[in-house]
Coordinates of C-alpha atoms and ligand atoms in Angstrom, one line a residue:
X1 CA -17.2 -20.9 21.5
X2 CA -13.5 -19.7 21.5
X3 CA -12.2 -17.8 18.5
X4 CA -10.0 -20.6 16.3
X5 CA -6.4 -20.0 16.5
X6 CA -4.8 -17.2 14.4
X7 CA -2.2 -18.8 11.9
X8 CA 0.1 -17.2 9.0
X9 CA 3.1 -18.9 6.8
X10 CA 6.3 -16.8 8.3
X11 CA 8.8 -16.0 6.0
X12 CA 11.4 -16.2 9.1
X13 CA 10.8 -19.8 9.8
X14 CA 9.3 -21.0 6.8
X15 CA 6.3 -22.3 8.7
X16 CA 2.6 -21.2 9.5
X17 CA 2.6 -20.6 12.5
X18 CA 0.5 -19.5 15.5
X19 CA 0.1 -15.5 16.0
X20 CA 0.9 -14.7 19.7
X21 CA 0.9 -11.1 20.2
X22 CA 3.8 -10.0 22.5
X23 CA 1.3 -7.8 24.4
X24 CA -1.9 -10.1 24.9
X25 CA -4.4 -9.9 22.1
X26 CA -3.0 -6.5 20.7
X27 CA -1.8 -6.8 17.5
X28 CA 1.2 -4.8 16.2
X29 CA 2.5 -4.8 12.6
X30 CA 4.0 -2.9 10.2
X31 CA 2.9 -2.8 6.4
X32 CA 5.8 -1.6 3.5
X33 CA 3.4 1.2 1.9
X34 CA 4.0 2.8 -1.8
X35 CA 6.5 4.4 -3.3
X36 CA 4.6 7.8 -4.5
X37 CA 6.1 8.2 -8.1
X38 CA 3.4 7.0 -9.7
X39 CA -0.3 5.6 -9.9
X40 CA -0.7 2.3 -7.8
X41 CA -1.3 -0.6 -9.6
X42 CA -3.4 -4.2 -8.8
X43 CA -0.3 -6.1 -7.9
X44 CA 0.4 -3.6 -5.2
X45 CA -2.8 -3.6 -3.7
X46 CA -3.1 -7.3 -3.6
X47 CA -0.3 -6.2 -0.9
X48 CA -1.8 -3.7 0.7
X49 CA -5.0 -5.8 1.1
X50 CA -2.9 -8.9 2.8
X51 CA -2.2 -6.5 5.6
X52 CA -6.2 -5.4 5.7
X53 CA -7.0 -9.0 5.9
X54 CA -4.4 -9.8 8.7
X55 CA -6.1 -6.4 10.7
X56 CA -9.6 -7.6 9.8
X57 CA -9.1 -11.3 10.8
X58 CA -7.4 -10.2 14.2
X59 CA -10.1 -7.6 15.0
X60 CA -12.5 -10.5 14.5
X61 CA -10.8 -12.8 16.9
X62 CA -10.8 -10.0 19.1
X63 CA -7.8 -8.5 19.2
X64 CA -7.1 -4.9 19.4
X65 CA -5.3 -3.7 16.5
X66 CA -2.1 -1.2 15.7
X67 CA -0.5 -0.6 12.2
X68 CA 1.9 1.3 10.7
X69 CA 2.2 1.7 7.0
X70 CA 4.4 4.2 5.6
X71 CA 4.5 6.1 2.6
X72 CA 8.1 6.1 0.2
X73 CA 8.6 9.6 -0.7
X74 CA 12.7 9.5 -0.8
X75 CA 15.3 7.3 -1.4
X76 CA 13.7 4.1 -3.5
X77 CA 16.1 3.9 -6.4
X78 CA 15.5 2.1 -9.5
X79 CA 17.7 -0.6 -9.0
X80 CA 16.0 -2.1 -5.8
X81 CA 16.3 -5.9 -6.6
X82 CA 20.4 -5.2 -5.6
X83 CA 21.8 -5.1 -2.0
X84 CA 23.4 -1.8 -2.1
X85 CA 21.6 -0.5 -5.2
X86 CA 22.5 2.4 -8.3
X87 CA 20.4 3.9 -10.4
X88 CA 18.4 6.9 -9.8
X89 CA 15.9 7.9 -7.3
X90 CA 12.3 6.9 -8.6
X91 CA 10.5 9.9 -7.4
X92 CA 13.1 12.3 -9.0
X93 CA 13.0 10.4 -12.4
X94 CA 8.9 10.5 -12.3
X95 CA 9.9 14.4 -12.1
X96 CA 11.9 14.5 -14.9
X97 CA 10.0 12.6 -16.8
X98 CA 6.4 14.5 -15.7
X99 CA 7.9 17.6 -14.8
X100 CA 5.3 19.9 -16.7
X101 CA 2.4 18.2 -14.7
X102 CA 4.2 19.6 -11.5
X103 CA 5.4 22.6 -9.7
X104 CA 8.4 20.7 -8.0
X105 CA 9.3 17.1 -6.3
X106 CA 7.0 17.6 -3.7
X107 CA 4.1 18.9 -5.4
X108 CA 4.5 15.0 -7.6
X109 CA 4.4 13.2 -3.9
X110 CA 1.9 14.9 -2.7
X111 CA -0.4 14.0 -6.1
X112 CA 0.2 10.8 -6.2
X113 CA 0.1 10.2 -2.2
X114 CA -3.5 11.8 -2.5
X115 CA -4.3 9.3 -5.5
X116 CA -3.3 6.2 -3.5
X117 CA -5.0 7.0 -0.5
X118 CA -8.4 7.5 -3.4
X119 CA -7.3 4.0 -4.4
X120 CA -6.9 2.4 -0.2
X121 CA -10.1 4.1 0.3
X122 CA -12.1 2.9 -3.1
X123 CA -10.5 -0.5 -2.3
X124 CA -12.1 -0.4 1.5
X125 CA -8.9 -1.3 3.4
X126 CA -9.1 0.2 6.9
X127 CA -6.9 3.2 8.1
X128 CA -3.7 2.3 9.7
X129 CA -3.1 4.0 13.3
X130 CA -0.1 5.5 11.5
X131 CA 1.1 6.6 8.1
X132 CA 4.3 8.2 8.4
X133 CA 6.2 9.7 5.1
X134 CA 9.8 8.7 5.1
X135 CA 10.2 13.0 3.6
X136 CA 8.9 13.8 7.4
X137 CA 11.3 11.4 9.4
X138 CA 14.6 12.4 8.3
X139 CA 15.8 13.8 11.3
X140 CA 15.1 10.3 13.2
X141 CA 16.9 8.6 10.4
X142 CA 19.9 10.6 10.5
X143 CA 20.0 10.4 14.4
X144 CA 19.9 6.3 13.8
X145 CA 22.3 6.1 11.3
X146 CA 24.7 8.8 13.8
X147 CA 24.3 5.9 16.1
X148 CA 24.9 3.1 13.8
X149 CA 28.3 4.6 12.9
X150 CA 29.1 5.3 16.4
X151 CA 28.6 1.7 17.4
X152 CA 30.9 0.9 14.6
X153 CA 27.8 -1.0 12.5
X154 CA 28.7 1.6 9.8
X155 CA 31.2 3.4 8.2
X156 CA 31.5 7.1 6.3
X157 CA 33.4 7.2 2.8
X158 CA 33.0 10.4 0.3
X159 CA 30.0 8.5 -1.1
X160 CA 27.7 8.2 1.8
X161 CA 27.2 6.1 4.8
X162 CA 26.7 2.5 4.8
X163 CA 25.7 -0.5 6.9
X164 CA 28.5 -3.1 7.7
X165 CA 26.9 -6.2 7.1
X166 CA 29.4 -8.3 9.2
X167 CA 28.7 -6.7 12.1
X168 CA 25.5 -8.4 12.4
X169 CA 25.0 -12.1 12.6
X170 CA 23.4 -14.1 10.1
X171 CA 22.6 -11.4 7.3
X172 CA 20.5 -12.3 4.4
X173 CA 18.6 -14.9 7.1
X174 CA 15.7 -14.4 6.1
X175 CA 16.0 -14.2 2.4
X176 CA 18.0 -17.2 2.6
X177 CA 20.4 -15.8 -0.2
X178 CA 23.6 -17.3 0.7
X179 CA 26.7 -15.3 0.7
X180 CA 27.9 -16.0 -3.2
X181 CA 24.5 -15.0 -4.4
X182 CA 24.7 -11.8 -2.7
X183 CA 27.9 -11.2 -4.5
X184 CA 26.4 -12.5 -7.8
X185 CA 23.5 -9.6 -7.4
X186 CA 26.1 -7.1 -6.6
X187 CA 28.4 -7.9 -9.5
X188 CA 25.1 -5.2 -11.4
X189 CA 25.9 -2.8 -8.5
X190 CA 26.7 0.6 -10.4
X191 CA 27.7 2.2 -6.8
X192 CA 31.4 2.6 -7.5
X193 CA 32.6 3.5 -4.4
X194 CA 36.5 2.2 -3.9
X195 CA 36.3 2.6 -0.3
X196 CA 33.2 0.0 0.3
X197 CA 34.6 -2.7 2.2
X198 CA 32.3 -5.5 1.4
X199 CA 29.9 -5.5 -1.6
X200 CA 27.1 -6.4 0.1
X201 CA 27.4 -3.2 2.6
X202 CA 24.3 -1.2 1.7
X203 CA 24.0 2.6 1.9
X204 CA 22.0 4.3 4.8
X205 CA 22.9 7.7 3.5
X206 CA 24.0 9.1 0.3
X207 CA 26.0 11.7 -0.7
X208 CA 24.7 14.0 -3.0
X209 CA 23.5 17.7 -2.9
X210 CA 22.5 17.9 -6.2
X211 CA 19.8 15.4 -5.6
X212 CA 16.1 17.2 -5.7
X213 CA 15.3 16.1 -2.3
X214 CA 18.2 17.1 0.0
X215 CA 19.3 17.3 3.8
X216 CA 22.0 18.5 5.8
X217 CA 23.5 15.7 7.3
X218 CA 27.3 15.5 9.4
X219 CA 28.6 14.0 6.1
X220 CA 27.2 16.8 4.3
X221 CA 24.0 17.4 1.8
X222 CA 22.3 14.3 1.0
X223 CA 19.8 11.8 1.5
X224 CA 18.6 8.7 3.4
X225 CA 18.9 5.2 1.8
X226 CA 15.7 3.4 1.3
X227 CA 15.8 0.8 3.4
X228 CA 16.9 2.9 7.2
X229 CA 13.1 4.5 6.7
X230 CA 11.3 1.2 7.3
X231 CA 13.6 0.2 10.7
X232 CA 13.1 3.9 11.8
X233 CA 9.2 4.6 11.8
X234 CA 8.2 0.7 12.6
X235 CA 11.0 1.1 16.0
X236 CA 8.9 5.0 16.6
X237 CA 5.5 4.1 16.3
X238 CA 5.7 0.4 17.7
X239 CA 8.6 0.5 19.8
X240 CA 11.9 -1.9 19.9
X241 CA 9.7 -5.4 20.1
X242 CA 6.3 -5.7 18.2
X243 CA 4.7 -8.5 16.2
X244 CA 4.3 -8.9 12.4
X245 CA 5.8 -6.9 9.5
X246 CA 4.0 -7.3 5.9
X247 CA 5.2 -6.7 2.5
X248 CA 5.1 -8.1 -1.2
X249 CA 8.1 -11.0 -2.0
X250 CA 9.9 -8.3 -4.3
X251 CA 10.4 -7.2 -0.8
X252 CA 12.4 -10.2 1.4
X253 CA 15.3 -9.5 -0.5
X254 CA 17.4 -6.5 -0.1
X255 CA 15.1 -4.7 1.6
X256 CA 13.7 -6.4 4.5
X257 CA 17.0 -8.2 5.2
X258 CA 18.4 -5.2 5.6
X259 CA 15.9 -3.9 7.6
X260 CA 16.8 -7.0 10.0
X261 CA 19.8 -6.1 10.2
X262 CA 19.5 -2.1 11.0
X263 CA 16.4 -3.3 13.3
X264 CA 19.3 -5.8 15.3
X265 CA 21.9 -2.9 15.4
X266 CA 19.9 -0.3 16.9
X267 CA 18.2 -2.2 19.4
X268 CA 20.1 -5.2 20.0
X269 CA 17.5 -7.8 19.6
X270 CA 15.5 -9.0 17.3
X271 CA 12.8 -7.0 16.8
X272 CA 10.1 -8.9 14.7
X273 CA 8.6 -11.7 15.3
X274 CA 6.5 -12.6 11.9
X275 CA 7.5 -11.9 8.6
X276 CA 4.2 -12.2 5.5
X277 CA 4.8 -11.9 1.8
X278 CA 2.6 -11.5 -0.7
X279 CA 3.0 -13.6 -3.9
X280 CA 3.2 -11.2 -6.7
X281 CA 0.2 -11.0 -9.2
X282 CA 0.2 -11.6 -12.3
X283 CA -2.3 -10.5 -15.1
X284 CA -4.1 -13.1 -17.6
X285 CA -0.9 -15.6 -16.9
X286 CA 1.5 -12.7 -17.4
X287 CA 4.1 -10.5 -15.4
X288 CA 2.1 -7.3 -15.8
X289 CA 4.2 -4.9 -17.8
X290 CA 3.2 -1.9 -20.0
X291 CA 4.3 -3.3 -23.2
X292 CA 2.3 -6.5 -23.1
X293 CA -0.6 -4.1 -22.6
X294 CA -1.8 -5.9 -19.3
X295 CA -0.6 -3.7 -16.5
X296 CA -4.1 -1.9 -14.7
X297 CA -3.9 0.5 -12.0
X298 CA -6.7 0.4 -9.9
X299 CA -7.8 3.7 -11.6
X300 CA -7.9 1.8 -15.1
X301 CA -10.7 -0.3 -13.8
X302 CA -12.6 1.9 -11.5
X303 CA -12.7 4.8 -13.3
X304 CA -11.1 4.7 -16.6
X305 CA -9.9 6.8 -19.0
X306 CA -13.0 6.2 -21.9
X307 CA -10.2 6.8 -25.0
X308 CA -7.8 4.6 -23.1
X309 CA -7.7 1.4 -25.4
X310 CA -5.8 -0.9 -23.2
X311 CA -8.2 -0.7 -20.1
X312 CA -10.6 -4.5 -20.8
X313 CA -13.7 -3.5 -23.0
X314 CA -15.8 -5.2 -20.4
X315 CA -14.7 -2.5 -17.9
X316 CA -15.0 0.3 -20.4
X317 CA -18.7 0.1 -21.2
X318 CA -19.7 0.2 -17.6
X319 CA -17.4 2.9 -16.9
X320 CA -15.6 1.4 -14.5
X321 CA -16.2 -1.7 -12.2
X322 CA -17.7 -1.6 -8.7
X323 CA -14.6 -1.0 -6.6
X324 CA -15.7 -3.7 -4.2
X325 CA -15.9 -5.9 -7.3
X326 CA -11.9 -5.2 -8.0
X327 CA -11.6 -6.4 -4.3
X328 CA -13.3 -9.6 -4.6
X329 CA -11.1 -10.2 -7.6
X330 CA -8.2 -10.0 -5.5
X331 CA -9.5 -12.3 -2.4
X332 CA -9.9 -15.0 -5.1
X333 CA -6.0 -16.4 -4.8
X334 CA -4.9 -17.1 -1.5
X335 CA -1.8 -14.2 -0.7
X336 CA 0.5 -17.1 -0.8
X337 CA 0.1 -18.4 -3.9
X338 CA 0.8 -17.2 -7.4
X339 CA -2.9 -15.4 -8.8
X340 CA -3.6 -15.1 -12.0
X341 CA -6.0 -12.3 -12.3
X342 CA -7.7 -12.3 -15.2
X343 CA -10.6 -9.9 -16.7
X344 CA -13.0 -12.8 -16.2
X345 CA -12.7 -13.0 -12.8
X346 CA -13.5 -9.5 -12.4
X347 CA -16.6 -9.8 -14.3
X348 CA -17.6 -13.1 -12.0
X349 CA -16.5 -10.6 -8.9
X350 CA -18.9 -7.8 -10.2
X351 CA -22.1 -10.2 -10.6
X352 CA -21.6 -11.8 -7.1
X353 CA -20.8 -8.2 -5.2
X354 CA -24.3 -7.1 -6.8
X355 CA -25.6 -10.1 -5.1
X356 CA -24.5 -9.0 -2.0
X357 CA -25.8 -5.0 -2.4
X358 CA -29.1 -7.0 -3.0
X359 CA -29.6 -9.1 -0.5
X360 CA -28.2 -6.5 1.6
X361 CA -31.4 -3.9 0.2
X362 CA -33.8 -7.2 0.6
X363 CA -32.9 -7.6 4.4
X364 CA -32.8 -4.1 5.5
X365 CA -36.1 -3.7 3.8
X366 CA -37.8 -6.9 5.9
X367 CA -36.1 -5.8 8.8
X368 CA -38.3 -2.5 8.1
X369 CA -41.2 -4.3 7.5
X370 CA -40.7 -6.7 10.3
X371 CA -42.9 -9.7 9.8
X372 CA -43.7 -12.2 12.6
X373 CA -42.7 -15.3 11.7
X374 CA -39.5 -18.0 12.2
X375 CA -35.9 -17.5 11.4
X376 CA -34.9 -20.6 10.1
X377 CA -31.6 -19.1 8.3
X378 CA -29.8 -17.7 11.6
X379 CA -28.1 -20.6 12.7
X380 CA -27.1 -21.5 9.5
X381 CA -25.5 -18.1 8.5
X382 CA -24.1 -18.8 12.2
X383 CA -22.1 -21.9 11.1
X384 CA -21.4 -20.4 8.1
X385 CA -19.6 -17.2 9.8
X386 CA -17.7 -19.2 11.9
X387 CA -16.3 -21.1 8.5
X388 CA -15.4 -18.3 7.2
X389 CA -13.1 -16.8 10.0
X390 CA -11.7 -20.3 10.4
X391 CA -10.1 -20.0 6.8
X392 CA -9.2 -16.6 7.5
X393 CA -7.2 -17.5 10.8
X394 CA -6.2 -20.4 8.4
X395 CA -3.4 -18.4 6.8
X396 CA -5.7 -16.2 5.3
X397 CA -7.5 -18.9 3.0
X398 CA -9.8 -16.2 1.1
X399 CA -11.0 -18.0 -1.4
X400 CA -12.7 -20.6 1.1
X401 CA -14.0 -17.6 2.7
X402 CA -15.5 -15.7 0.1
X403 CA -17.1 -19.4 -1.1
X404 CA -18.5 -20.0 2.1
X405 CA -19.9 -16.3 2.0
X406 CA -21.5 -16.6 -1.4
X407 CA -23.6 -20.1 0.5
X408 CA -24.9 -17.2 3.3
X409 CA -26.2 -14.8 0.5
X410 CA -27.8 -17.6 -1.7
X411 CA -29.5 -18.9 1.7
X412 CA -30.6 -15.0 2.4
X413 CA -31.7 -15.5 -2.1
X414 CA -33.6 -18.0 -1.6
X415 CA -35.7 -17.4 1.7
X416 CA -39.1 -17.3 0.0
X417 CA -39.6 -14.6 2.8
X418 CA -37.9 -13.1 5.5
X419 CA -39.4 -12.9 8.7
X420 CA -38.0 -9.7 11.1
X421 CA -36.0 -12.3 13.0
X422 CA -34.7 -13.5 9.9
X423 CA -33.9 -10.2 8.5
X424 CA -32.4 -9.6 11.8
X425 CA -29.9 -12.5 11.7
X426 CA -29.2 -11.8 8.3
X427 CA -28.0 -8.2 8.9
X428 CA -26.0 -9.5 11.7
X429 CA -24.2 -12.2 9.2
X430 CA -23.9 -9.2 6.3
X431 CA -22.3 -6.8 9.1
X432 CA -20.1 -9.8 10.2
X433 CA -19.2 -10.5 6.9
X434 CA -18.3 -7.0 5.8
X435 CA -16.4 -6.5 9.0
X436 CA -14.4 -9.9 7.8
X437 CA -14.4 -9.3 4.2
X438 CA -15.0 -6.1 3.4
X439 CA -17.0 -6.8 0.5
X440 CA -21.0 -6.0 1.0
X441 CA -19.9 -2.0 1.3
X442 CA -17.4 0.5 2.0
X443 CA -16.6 1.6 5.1
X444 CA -15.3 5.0 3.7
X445 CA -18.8 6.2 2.1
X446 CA -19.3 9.8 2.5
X447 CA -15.7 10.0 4.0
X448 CA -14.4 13.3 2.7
X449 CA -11.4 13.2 0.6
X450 CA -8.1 12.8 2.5
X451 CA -7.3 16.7 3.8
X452 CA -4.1 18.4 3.5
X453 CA -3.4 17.8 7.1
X454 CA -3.4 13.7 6.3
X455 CA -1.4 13.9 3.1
X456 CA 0.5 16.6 4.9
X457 CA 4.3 16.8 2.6
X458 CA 6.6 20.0 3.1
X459 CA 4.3 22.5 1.3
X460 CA 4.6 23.0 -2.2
X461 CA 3.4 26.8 -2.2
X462 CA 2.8 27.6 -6.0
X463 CA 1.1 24.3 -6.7
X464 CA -1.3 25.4 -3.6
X465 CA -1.6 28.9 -4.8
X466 CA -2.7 27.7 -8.1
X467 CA -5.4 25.1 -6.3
X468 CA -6.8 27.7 -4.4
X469 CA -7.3 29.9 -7.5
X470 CA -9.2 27.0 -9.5
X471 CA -11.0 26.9 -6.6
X472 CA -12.2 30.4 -6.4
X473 CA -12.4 30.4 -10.5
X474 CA -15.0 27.3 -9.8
X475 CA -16.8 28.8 -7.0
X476 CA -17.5 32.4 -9.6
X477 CA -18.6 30.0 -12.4
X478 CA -21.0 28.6 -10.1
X479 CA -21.8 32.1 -8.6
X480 CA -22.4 33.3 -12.4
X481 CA -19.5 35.7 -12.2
X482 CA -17.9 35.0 -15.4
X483 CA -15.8 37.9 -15.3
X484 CA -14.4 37.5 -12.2
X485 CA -13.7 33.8 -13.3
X486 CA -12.1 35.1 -16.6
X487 CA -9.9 37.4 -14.8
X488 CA -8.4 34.5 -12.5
X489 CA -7.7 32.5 -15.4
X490 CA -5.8 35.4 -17.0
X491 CA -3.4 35.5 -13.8
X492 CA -2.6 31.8 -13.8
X493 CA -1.5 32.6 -17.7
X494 CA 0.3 35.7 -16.8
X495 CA 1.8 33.2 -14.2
X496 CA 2.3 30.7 -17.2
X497 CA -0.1 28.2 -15.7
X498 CA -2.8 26.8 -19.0
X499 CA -6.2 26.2 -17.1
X500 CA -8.0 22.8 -18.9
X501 CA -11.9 22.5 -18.0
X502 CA -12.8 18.5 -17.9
X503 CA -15.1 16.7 -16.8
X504 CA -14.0 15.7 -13.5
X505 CA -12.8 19.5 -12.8
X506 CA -9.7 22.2 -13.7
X507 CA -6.7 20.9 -14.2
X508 CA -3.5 23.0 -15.0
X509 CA -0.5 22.6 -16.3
X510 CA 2.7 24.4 -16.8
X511 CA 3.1 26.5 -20.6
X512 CA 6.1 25.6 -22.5
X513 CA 7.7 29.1 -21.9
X514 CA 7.2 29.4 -18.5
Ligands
LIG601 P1 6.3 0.0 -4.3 O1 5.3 1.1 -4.6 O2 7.1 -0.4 -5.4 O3 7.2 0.4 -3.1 O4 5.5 -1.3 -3.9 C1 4.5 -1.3 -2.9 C2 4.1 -2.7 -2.5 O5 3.6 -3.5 -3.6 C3 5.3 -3.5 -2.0 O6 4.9 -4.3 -0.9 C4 5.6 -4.5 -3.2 O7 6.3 -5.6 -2.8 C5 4.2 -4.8 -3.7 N1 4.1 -5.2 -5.1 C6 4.7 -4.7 -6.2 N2 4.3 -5.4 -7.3 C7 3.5 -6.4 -7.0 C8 2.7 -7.4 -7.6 N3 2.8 -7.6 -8.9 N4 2.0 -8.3 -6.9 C9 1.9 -8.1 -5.5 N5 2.6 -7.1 -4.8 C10 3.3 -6.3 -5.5
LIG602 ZN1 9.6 -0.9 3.7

């Protein structure tokens, strides 16, 4: 039987529409990654897993697969709802505000790059081919932004560098924001810059050598705007024509219109073919937000803090859900449409991931045991498989897919046994399912942690310096050789670094006279 046909709602056209790969049955995309200033949150990942599920359902059709999903480590400012935004650079205000945690601005990506790639792991979403750090492609986005200004699609004032939006046709397509509410958004715009010559011209480099993150540039020491980062490593890694570009809906407006616009300007085409957007999540019926007490990272609920009072009860006693379980939360709302998660679907998500780890014990142990005998399940988990990928290639319609899954581990429940060629057809369907779904178990077990080399930042050398001595102080405590470990823990104080024993390992921090 032929795979069904591949369909997702593009934002560009405002219509679900067929997938056709430019390069037959190779699927290229790129996926807008995090912004490394903090801890990742739920609402994030339901965006990170929209791109998982468009990789999965492709690979299951058949297709080969390519994605590139950067990592923000520069140049996302606060204000990012305006065209050409103010306010200050995120990562450098998580610095100030967490500056004793860290040696220096670096040090802060590099922690929280290494926590959300913990988090993409825990979460089982597959590897991209390619996760490039804006911090590491500067040079490529100053050579584009050279060129923009050379073919007269930008223009230099004291301030920076920025995009001319009428030199493109049709800006702000995609968002559908009409000229006048463009202006209306920019009327907040705190860039004073007299020498702008159209509000809605957004910056693709800024001016400013006191920032903590600075380059040398033509137009002196600066850094890139937020927006050239995404145009640059998509066009590098998937050249000037490839399919699909993911992101969450905070996102079609400034910054993937701009990125249309960059993308047009450098290579004289359009680029892109499909444009997905994630609805945002919101938390029992709520914009999640700190103060209302309902904002979760995916830390809080897979491996909370135990004195932290606003991560659920429910989560708390168990120390943590099943990170699969957070997962199957998240496929319960279709990526289109709002989702309310609440704490109750996570605890209906726990119960049925057991159920699958079960059955998933039961068949491996009759397929072990091998009994002769029928197999009167297999073509019903077949039919049952093929229902679920056709409401994945229907515009990623999880929750028919996960409810179509839970009827192929009841039928696998409730066979009173399993014969070896039932076992046998039911670890082809879990396998099938998993691939799909990625909800029976991780594909990352026993992965090592991500290694300096695939977190790679410019190095922060005393931060790594006073790593490697907690790791030699650890490796004398288990050797017995308290001394020695005493004496390393006097040179970190003489080097005004306080050592902090917990239960998950050393941590340091920075002494108030340092
Ligand atoms: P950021 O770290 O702010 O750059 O965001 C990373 C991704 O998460 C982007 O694609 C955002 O659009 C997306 N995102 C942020 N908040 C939510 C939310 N509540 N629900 C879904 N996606 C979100
Ligand atoms: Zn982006």
């Amino acid at each position: 039987m032929s795979p069904p046909t591949f369909r997702l709602y593009n934002t560009l056209t405002h219509e679900t529409e067929p997938v056709e790969p430019i390069e037959d049955e190779h699927l290229r995309f790129y996926s807008c990654g995090p912004t490394v200033y903090t801890y990742a949150h739920i609402g994030n990942f339901r965006s990170f897993l929209t791109a998982d599920l468009i990789r999965r359902t492709a690979a299951a059709i058949g297709w080969d697969v390519t994605c590139v999903s950067n990592v923000t480590d520069v140049g996302h400012l606060t204000q990012d709802d305006l065209v050409d935004p103010g306010g200050r650079d995120k990562m450098q205000q998580a610095l100030e505000r967490e500056g004793e945690r860290f040696a220096n601005i670096y040090d802060l990506a590099r922690h929280y790059t290494e926590a959300f790639l913990e988090d993409w792991r825990a979460l089982n979403l597959r590897e991209p081919e390619v996760r490039p750090r804006a911090t590491e492609h500067v040079t490529e986005q100053l050579r584009a932004v050279i060129e923009l200004v050379e073919t007269d699609h930008a223009y230099v004032t004291d301030k920076g560098v920025y995009f001319r939006v009428e030199s493109v046709e049709d800006y702000g397509h995609l968002s559908g924001n009409t000229e006048a509410q463009q202006l209306q958004a920019t009327e907040r715009d705190v860039v004073d810059d007299p020498d702008k010559r159209d509000p809605r011209d957004f910056a693709l480099w800024k001016h400013d050598p006191d920032h903590l993150m600075h380059w040398h540039s033509p137009w002196g020491w600066g850094y890139p705007g937020w927006h050239i980062e995404c145009s640059v490593m998509g066009m590098q890694y998937l050249g000037d024509r490839f399919d699909l570009h993911t992101g969450g809906e905070d996102l079609i407006f400034p910054h993937h219109d701009c990125e249309i616009a960059q993308n047009q300007a450098l290579a004289g085409q359009q680029v892109i073919n499909y444009w997905v957007h994630t609805r945002f999540l919101q938390v029992e019926g709520e914009k999640m937000s700190k103060s209302k007490g309902n904002f979760y990272t995916v830390r809080d609920l897979i491996n909370p803090d135990p004195d932290d009072d606003h991560v659920p009860e429910f989560v708390r006693q168990r120390g943590g859900v099943d990170p699969l379980a957070l997962r199957y939360a998240l496929l319960q709302g279709q990526y289109r449409k709002p989702f309310n998660f609440t704490i109750d679907t996570l605890r209906t998500a726990s119960r049925h991931v057991q159920r699958f780890q079960e059955a998933s014990e039961r068949v491996d142990d009759a397929v072990e045991a091998d009994v002769d005998g029928p197999d009167p399940i297999g073509p019903e988990l077949g039919d049952i498989y093929d229902r679920m990928l056709a409401a994945m290639c229907d515009d990623l319609n999880t929750p028919a897919a996960t409810a179509a899954a839970l009827e192929g581990v009841n039928l696998i429940e409730q066979a009173d046994t399993l014969s070896g060629a039932a076992a046998i057809s039911a670890r082809h369907w879990l396998e099938q399912t998993n691939d799909l779904l990625g909800i029976v178990e991780s594909e990352h077990t026993g992965d090592a942690a991500p290694t300096d080399d695939e977190t790679a930042l410019p190095a922060a050398p005393l931060a790594n310096a006073i790593d490697d001595l907690l790791t030699d102080r650890e490796a004398a405590r288990d050797d017995g050789e308290y001394a020695r470990a005493d004496a390393i823990r006097d040179t970190l104080e003489a080097l005004g670094i306080e050592v902090m024993d917990t239960p998950e390992g050393a941590e340091w921090r920075r002494t108030a006279d340092a």
